[in-house]
């Protein structure tokens, strides 16, 4: 369990939540693991399959404390909130700003700033960690160009210009990404992004991982009361979780691409884990999917220091923290949405 930004995160699947007087009590079997005064909390996010007592749900509703339930794997299940919680006002603010191009650009700018910064840092890490196995001058040149695009991003005044900068940054980063693949280069390589269907093994891994990340981001947005289908950079389209795609932009490299690279470079995934279709599509086998999902859950438990909060937390909470920071910005509690700058 962790308490961050007045939000209590219950991460142990066996935990049960109850109310004792004015305190939230976390129990595992007969053992009390902790208690927190309910009046100090703004929200409780539970990733436990055991749930919470009716008394706690009623207490949260009465006091305006958001209570959200997720599966241990992070899929959103339900939310219980009181009338004074203010999710209606939050969503109205979201819809209003989404309809204003200049306001949308101010928010989207920080998503893309985080994405480009993290892309650059990934290349820099490769030159530091594997100087004998990568083309250091080429990666340094790409990194320098990405640094310039970070400055350009901060000056973008429209979504059109922002998309242009993002496209240029993606071309630079994807042009260097193949060098970060260090094992089985004859079977794992990256030439260009291909989807629906993926046309090589690396793209097959990226597509599956991006789907997991998008679902995690959508669940995180649901948890804080935002509408995952109404975005700022990605515009409205029926059936598309546009805000989840916005939120995952800055997380694609550290949570998505680096995860895929680690699967290949540690040989956790091998060429035999894929099947080649007649139409050119490359698909993961069922066994490889299970292996990837297990490793994904392990990665989400790894602990990092959040760059904005300065707190240690598992990777799996990063989308939830960023969603909470976005909600606070939309409510006016923060002057600006703080991007996730991977370090």
Short mmCIF file of C-alpha atoms in Angstrom, two decimals:
data_model
loop_
_atom_site.label_atom_id
_atom_site.label_comp_id
_atom_site.label_asym_id
_atom_site.label_seq_id
_atom_site.Cartn_x
_atom_site.Cartn_y
_atom_site.Cartn_z
CA UNK A 1 0.00 0.00 0.00
CA UNK A 2 1.15 3.55 -0.77
CA UNK A 3 -0.22 7.00 0.04
CA UNK A 4 0.60 9.62 -2.61
CA UNK A 5 -1.11 12.95 -3.31
CA UNK A 6 -3.80 12.13 -0.71
CA UNK A 7 -4.53 8.94 -2.65
CA UNK A 8 -4.23 5.49 -1.05
CA UNK A 9 -3.09 2.70 -3.40
CA UNK A 10 -3.79 -0.89 -2.30
CA UNK A 11 -1.44 -3.07 -4.33
CA UNK A 12 -1.63 -6.45 -2.58
CA UNK A 13 -4.26 -8.75 -4.17
CA UNK A 14 -5.12 -10.40 -0.82
CA UNK A 15 -5.94 -7.13 0.97
CA UNK A 16 -9.43 -6.40 2.28
CA UNK A 17 -10.55 -2.88 3.15
CA UNK A 18 -12.89 -2.03 6.00
CA UNK A 19 -13.94 0.94 8.11
CA UNK A 20 -13.14 1.21 11.80
CA UNK A 21 -14.54 4.43 13.21
CA UNK A 22 -12.96 7.12 11.04
CA UNK A 23 -10.13 4.93 9.76
CA UNK A 24 -9.61 2.84 6.65
CA UNK A 25 -8.20 -0.51 7.78
CA UNK A 26 -6.18 -2.75 5.43
CA UNK A 27 -6.25 -6.41 6.39
CA UNK A 28 -4.69 -9.60 5.04
CA UNK A 29 -6.42 -12.53 6.65
CA UNK A 30 -6.49 -11.82 10.39
CA UNK A 31 -3.52 -9.47 10.23
CA UNK A 32 -3.93 -5.70 10.13
CA UNK A 33 -1.44 -4.24 7.64
CA UNK A 34 -2.22 -0.57 8.16
CA UNK A 35 -4.82 2.10 8.83
CA UNK A 36 -5.32 5.64 7.58
CA UNK A 37 -7.71 8.41 8.71
CA UNK A 38 -10.43 8.59 6.09
CA UNK A 39 -10.72 12.37 6.29
CA UNK A 40 -7.12 12.76 5.05
CA UNK A 41 -7.84 10.90 1.80
CA UNK A 42 -9.16 12.15 -1.50
CA UNK A 43 -9.25 8.78 -3.24
CA UNK A 44 -8.64 5.07 -2.65
CA UNK A 45 -7.53 2.83 -5.53
CA UNK A 46 -7.72 -0.88 -4.76
CA UNK A 47 -6.00 -3.50 -6.91
CA UNK A 48 -7.25 -6.30 -4.67
CA UNK A 49 -9.69 -9.04 -5.63
CA UNK A 50 -11.11 -9.21 -2.08
CA UNK A 51 -12.79 -5.79 -2.25
CA UNK A 52 -14.10 -3.59 0.55
CA UNK A 53 -16.80 -3.62 3.20
CA UNK A 54 -20.18 -1.97 2.59
CA UNK A 55 -19.46 0.26 5.59
CA UNK A 56 -16.32 1.62 3.92
CA UNK A 57 -18.09 2.15 0.61
CA UNK A 58 -20.83 4.06 2.42
CA UNK A 59 -18.28 6.04 4.41
CA UNK A 60 -16.41 7.02 1.26
CA UNK A 61 -19.62 8.09 -0.46
CA UNK A 62 -20.69 10.15 2.55
CA UNK A 63 -17.33 11.93 2.86
CA UNK A 64 -16.70 12.44 -0.84
CA UNK A 65 -13.76 10.05 -1.04
CA UNK A 66 -13.45 8.31 -4.40
CA UNK A 67 -13.22 4.52 -4.10
CA UNK A 68 -12.10 2.68 -7.26
CA UNK A 69 -11.68 -1.03 -7.86
CA UNK A 70 -9.25 -2.63 -10.33
CA UNK A 71 -8.21 -6.20 -10.97
CA UNK A 72 -4.70 -7.07 -9.70
CA UNK A 73 -3.59 -6.77 -13.35
CA UNK A 74 -4.88 -3.20 -13.57
CA UNK A 75 -8.20 -3.51 -15.43
CA UNK A 76 -10.77 -0.98 -14.25
CA UNK A 77 -13.85 -2.55 -12.61
CA UNK A 78 -15.96 0.06 -10.83
CA UNK A 79 -15.98 3.37 -8.97
CA UNK A 80 -18.01 4.46 -5.94
CA UNK A 81 -18.15 8.20 -5.27
CA UNK A 82 -20.24 10.57 -3.20
CA UNK A 83 -22.31 13.40 -4.64
CA UNK A 84 -19.82 16.04 -3.58
CA UNK A 85 -16.88 14.27 -5.26
CA UNK A 86 -17.06 16.60 -8.25
CA UNK A 87 -16.44 14.19 -11.13
CA UNK A 88 -19.20 15.90 -13.12
CA UNK A 89 -17.39 19.23 -12.82
CA UNK A 90 -14.09 17.58 -13.69
CA UNK A 91 -15.51 16.01 -16.83
CA UNK A 92 -17.20 19.26 -17.84
CA UNK A 93 -13.83 20.98 -17.57
CA UNK A 94 -12.29 18.20 -19.66
CA UNK A 95 -14.96 18.51 -22.37
CA UNK A 96 -14.75 22.32 -22.40
CA UNK A 97 -10.97 22.38 -22.81
CA UNK A 98 -11.07 19.61 -25.42
CA UNK A 99 -13.31 21.85 -27.56
CA UNK A 100 -10.84 24.75 -27.36
CA UNK A 101 -7.87 24.23 -29.76
CA UNK A 102 -5.53 26.57 -27.89
CA UNK A 103 -6.29 24.97 -24.50
CA UNK A 104 -5.93 21.49 -26.00
CA UNK A 105 -2.56 22.47 -27.45
CA UNK A 106 -1.27 23.65 -24.07
CA UNK A 107 -2.03 20.25 -22.56
CA UNK A 108 -0.97 18.17 -25.57
CA UNK A 109 2.32 20.07 -25.72
CA UNK A 110 3.40 18.54 -22.41
CA UNK A 111 2.43 15.02 -23.49
CA UNK A 112 4.68 15.39 -26.55
CA UNK A 113 7.43 17.12 -24.60
CA UNK A 114 7.56 14.08 -22.30
CA UNK A 115 7.56 11.73 -25.29
CA UNK A 116 10.47 13.45 -27.05
CA UNK A 117 12.47 13.83 -23.83
CA UNK A 118 12.06 10.13 -23.04
CA UNK A 119 12.97 9.15 -26.62
CA UNK A 120 16.17 11.17 -26.35
CA UNK A 121 17.01 9.71 -22.94
CA UNK A 122 16.57 6.16 -24.28
CA UNK A 123 19.16 6.84 -26.99
CA UNK A 124 21.52 8.45 -24.49
CA UNK A 125 21.26 5.43 -22.18
CA UNK A 126 22.24 3.15 -25.07
CA UNK A 127 25.40 5.16 -25.75
CA UNK A 128 26.26 5.01 -22.05
CA UNK A 129 25.43 1.35 -21.41
CA UNK A 130 26.58 -0.21 -24.73
CA UNK A 131 29.19 2.10 -26.30
CA UNK A 132 30.95 -0.81 -28.02
CA UNK A 133 27.77 -2.26 -29.56
CA UNK A 134 25.99 0.82 -30.95
CA UNK A 135 26.94 3.61 -33.34
CA UNK A 136 27.57 6.27 -30.72
CA UNK A 137 28.03 9.23 -33.11
CA UNK A 138 24.77 8.42 -34.93
CA UNK A 139 22.82 8.08 -31.70
CA UNK A 140 24.36 11.27 -30.32
CA UNK A 141 23.38 13.13 -33.50
CA UNK A 142 19.79 11.88 -33.22
CA UNK A 143 19.75 12.83 -29.54
CA UNK A 144 20.97 16.34 -30.32
CA UNK A 145 18.24 16.79 -32.94
CA UNK A 146 15.62 15.55 -30.46
CA UNK A 147 16.85 18.12 -27.94
CA UNK A 148 16.17 20.83 -30.52
CA UNK A 149 12.68 19.44 -31.12
CA UNK A 150 12.03 19.60 -27.37
CA UNK A 151 12.63 23.35 -27.60
CA UNK A 152 10.40 23.57 -30.67
CA UNK A 153 7.63 21.70 -28.84
CA UNK A 154 7.55 24.32 -26.09
CA UNK A 155 6.93 27.00 -28.73
CA UNK A 156 4.10 25.24 -30.60
CA UNK A 157 0.94 27.32 -30.63
CA UNK A 158 -1.35 24.97 -32.54
CA UNK A 159 -2.13 21.28 -32.67
CA UNK A 160 -1.10 21.21 -36.34
CA UNK A 161 2.40 22.52 -35.62
CA UNK A 162 2.66 20.21 -32.61
CA UNK A 163 1.82 17.19 -34.74
CA UNK A 164 4.49 18.28 -37.21
CA UNK A 165 7.14 18.40 -34.49
CA UNK A 166 5.97 15.07 -33.07
CA UNK A 167 6.20 13.47 -36.52
CA UNK A 168 9.75 14.75 -37.01
CA UNK A 169 10.76 13.46 -33.58
CA UNK A 170 9.21 10.05 -34.26
CA UNK A 171 11.13 9.77 -37.55
CA UNK A 172 14.41 10.54 -35.77
CA UNK A 173 13.77 8.14 -32.93
CA UNK A 174 12.48 5.29 -35.08
CA UNK A 175 15.44 5.80 -37.40
CA UNK A 176 17.76 4.98 -34.50
CA UNK A 177 15.64 2.35 -32.73
CA UNK A 178 17.07 -0.64 -34.62
CA UNK A 179 20.48 -0.01 -33.04
CA UNK A 180 19.01 -0.65 -29.58
CA UNK A 181 18.27 -4.27 -30.56
CA UNK A 182 21.38 -6.14 -29.44
CA UNK A 183 20.46 -9.83 -29.87
CA UNK A 184 19.33 -12.02 -32.79
CA UNK A 185 19.59 -9.16 -35.27
CA UNK A 186 18.75 -11.43 -38.18
CA UNK A 187 15.33 -12.17 -36.65
CA UNK A 188 14.61 -9.02 -34.63
CA UNK A 189 14.95 -5.72 -36.44
CA UNK A 190 13.08 -2.46 -36.88
CA UNK A 191 12.73 -0.73 -40.25
CA UNK A 192 9.45 1.13 -39.84
CA UNK A 193 6.29 0.99 -37.77
CA UNK A 194 3.73 -1.46 -39.16
CA UNK A 195 0.30 -2.18 -37.66
CA UNK A 196 -2.84 -4.14 -38.53
CA UNK A 197 -1.06 -6.40 -39.18
CA UNK A 198 2.51 -6.10 -37.85
CA UNK A 199 4.94 -7.25 -40.52
CA UNK A 200 7.92 -8.24 -38.38
CA UNK A 201 8.61 -9.65 -34.92
CA UNK A 202 9.58 -6.35 -33.34
CA UNK A 203 6.37 -4.66 -34.51
CA UNK A 204 4.34 -7.62 -33.27
CA UNK A 205 5.81 -7.13 -29.80
CA UNK A 206 5.30 -3.36 -29.93
CA UNK A 207 1.65 -3.65 -30.97
CA UNK A 208 0.79 -6.11 -28.20
CA UNK A 209 2.66 -4.07 -25.57
CA UNK A 210 1.10 -0.79 -26.69
CA UNK A 211 -2.33 -2.40 -26.34
CA UNK A 212 -1.53 -3.35 -22.74
CA UNK A 213 -0.25 0.15 -22.02
CA UNK A 214 -3.29 1.83 -23.60
CA UNK A 215 -5.62 -0.30 -21.46
CA UNK A 216 -3.63 0.60 -18.33
CA UNK A 217 -3.87 4.30 -19.20
CA UNK A 218 -7.61 4.07 -19.86
CA UNK A 219 -8.12 2.34 -16.50
CA UNK A 220 -6.06 5.02 -14.75
CA UNK A 221 -8.16 7.81 -16.29
CA UNK A 222 -11.38 6.06 -15.32
CA UNK A 223 -10.04 5.77 -11.80
CA UNK A 224 -9.64 9.54 -11.36
CA UNK A 225 -12.98 10.34 -12.97
CA UNK A 226 -11.84 11.45 -16.43
CA UNK A 227 -13.41 10.32 -19.71
CA UNK A 228 -10.75 8.25 -21.52
CA UNK A 229 -12.54 8.80 -24.85
CA UNK A 230 -12.19 12.61 -24.97
CA UNK A 231 -8.63 13.67 -25.73
CA UNK A 232 -6.63 16.80 -26.43
CA UNK A 233 -4.03 15.69 -29.00
CA UNK A 234 -5.99 12.72 -30.34
CA UNK A 235 -9.37 14.06 -31.38
CA UNK A 236 -12.75 12.40 -30.89
CA UNK A 237 -13.40 9.25 -32.87
CA UNK A 238 -16.10 6.68 -32.08
CA UNK A 239 -14.65 3.74 -30.16
CA UNK A 240 -11.20 5.28 -29.69
CA UNK A 241 -9.94 6.03 -26.18
CA UNK A 242 -8.33 9.31 -27.30
CA UNK A 243 -7.28 10.58 -23.87
CA UNK A 244 -5.71 7.20 -23.05
CA UNK A 245 -3.66 7.53 -26.26
CA UNK A 246 -2.69 11.06 -25.20
CA UNK A 247 -1.55 9.90 -21.79
CA UNK A 248 0.44 6.97 -23.11
CA UNK A 249 2.49 9.15 -25.51
CA UNK A 250 5.00 10.06 -22.82
CA UNK A 251 5.03 6.46 -21.52
CA UNK A 252 5.55 4.68 -24.86
CA UNK A 253 9.34 4.69 -24.65
CA UNK A 254 10.02 3.93 -20.96
CA UNK A 255 7.12 1.50 -20.43
CA UNK A 256 6.59 0.19 -23.96
CA UNK A 257 9.69 0.28 -26.14
CA UNK A 258 12.18 -0.40 -23.35
CA UNK A 259 10.09 -3.37 -22.23
CA UNK A 260 10.11 -4.85 -25.74
CA UNK A 261 13.86 -4.28 -26.06
CA UNK A 262 14.47 -6.02 -22.74
CA UNK A 263 12.43 -9.04 -23.88
CA UNK A 264 14.66 -9.39 -26.95
CA UNK A 265 18.01 -8.43 -25.44
CA UNK A 266 17.60 -10.83 -22.50
CA UNK A 267 16.30 -13.55 -24.85
CA UNK A 268 13.08 -13.85 -22.87
CA UNK A 269 11.31 -13.91 -26.26
CA UNK A 270 12.85 -15.89 -29.12
CA UNK A 271 12.22 -16.12 -32.88
CA UNK A 272 10.35 -19.43 -32.43
CA UNK A 273 7.69 -17.59 -30.39
CA UNK A 274 6.16 -16.13 -33.58
CA UNK A 275 4.19 -17.45 -36.50
CA UNK A 276 4.43 -16.04 -40.04
CA UNK A 277 1.13 -15.77 -41.93
CA UNK A 278 0.52 -16.01 -45.68
CA UNK A 279 -0.47 -12.34 -45.85
CA UNK A 280 2.85 -11.29 -44.32
CA UNK A 281 1.53 -10.78 -40.81
CA UNK A 282 3.73 -11.82 -37.89
CA UNK A 283 1.85 -13.02 -34.81
CA UNK A 284 2.84 -13.98 -31.28
CA UNK A 285 2.10 -17.54 -30.23
CA UNK A 286 -0.26 -18.16 -27.32
CA UNK A 287 2.65 -19.35 -25.16
CA UNK A 288 4.62 -16.19 -26.00
CA UNK A 289 1.64 -14.02 -25.04
CA UNK A 290 1.44 -15.72 -21.66
CA UNK A 291 5.18 -15.25 -21.18
CA UNK A 292 4.95 -11.58 -22.17
CA UNK A 293 2.01 -10.93 -19.84
CA UNK A 294 3.84 -12.54 -16.92
CA UNK A 295 6.95 -10.44 -17.59
CA UNK A 296 4.79 -7.32 -18.01
CA UNK A 297 3.34 -7.81 -14.54
CA UNK A 298 6.85 -8.25 -13.14
CA UNK A 299 7.99 -5.04 -14.82
CA UNK A 300 5.06 -3.13 -13.32
CA UNK A 301 6.25 -4.14 -9.86
CA UNK A 302 9.74 -2.70 -10.37
CA UNK A 303 10.29 0.42 -8.27
CA UNK A 304 11.36 3.80 -9.64
CA UNK A 305 11.50 7.33 -8.27
CA UNK A 306 8.77 9.49 -9.78
CA UNK A 307 10.44 12.58 -11.29
CA UNK A 308 7.75 15.05 -10.19
CA UNK A 309 6.80 13.64 -6.80
CA UNK A 310 10.27 12.47 -5.81
CA UNK A 311 8.62 9.37 -4.30
CA UNK A 312 9.53 5.73 -4.89
CA UNK A 313 6.72 3.74 -6.48
CA UNK A 314 6.22 0.75 -8.80
CA UNK A 315 6.13 1.31 -12.56
CA UNK A 316 2.53 0.09 -12.61
CA UNK A 317 1.39 3.16 -10.68
CA UNK A 318 2.94 5.67 -13.11
CA UNK A 319 -0.16 5.90 -15.39
CA UNK A 320 -2.34 6.37 -12.31
CA UNK A 321 -0.13 9.15 -10.93
CA UNK A 322 -0.04 10.92 -14.30
CA UNK A 323 -3.83 10.62 -14.62
CA UNK A 324 -4.22 12.10 -11.14
CA UNK A 325 -1.86 14.97 -11.98
CA UNK A 326 -3.85 15.63 -15.16
CA UNK A 327 -7.10 15.70 -13.19
CA UNK A 328 -5.57 18.15 -10.72
CA UNK A 329 -4.47 20.40 -13.55
CA UNK A 330 -7.96 20.35 -15.08
CA UNK A 331 -9.44 21.24 -11.68
CA UNK A 332 -7.07 24.20 -11.39
CA UNK A 333 -5.00 22.73 -8.55
CA UNK A 334 -1.82 22.79 -10.68
CA UNK A 335 -0.63 25.58 -12.95
CA UNK A 336 0.55 23.11 -15.58
CA UNK A 337 0.36 19.39 -16.27
CA UNK A 338 3.77 17.90 -15.33
CA UNK A 339 5.00 15.41 -17.98
CA UNK A 340 6.68 12.18 -16.96
CA UNK A 341 10.40 12.74 -17.56
CA UNK A 342 12.09 9.34 -17.32
CA UNK A 343 15.46 9.36 -15.54
#
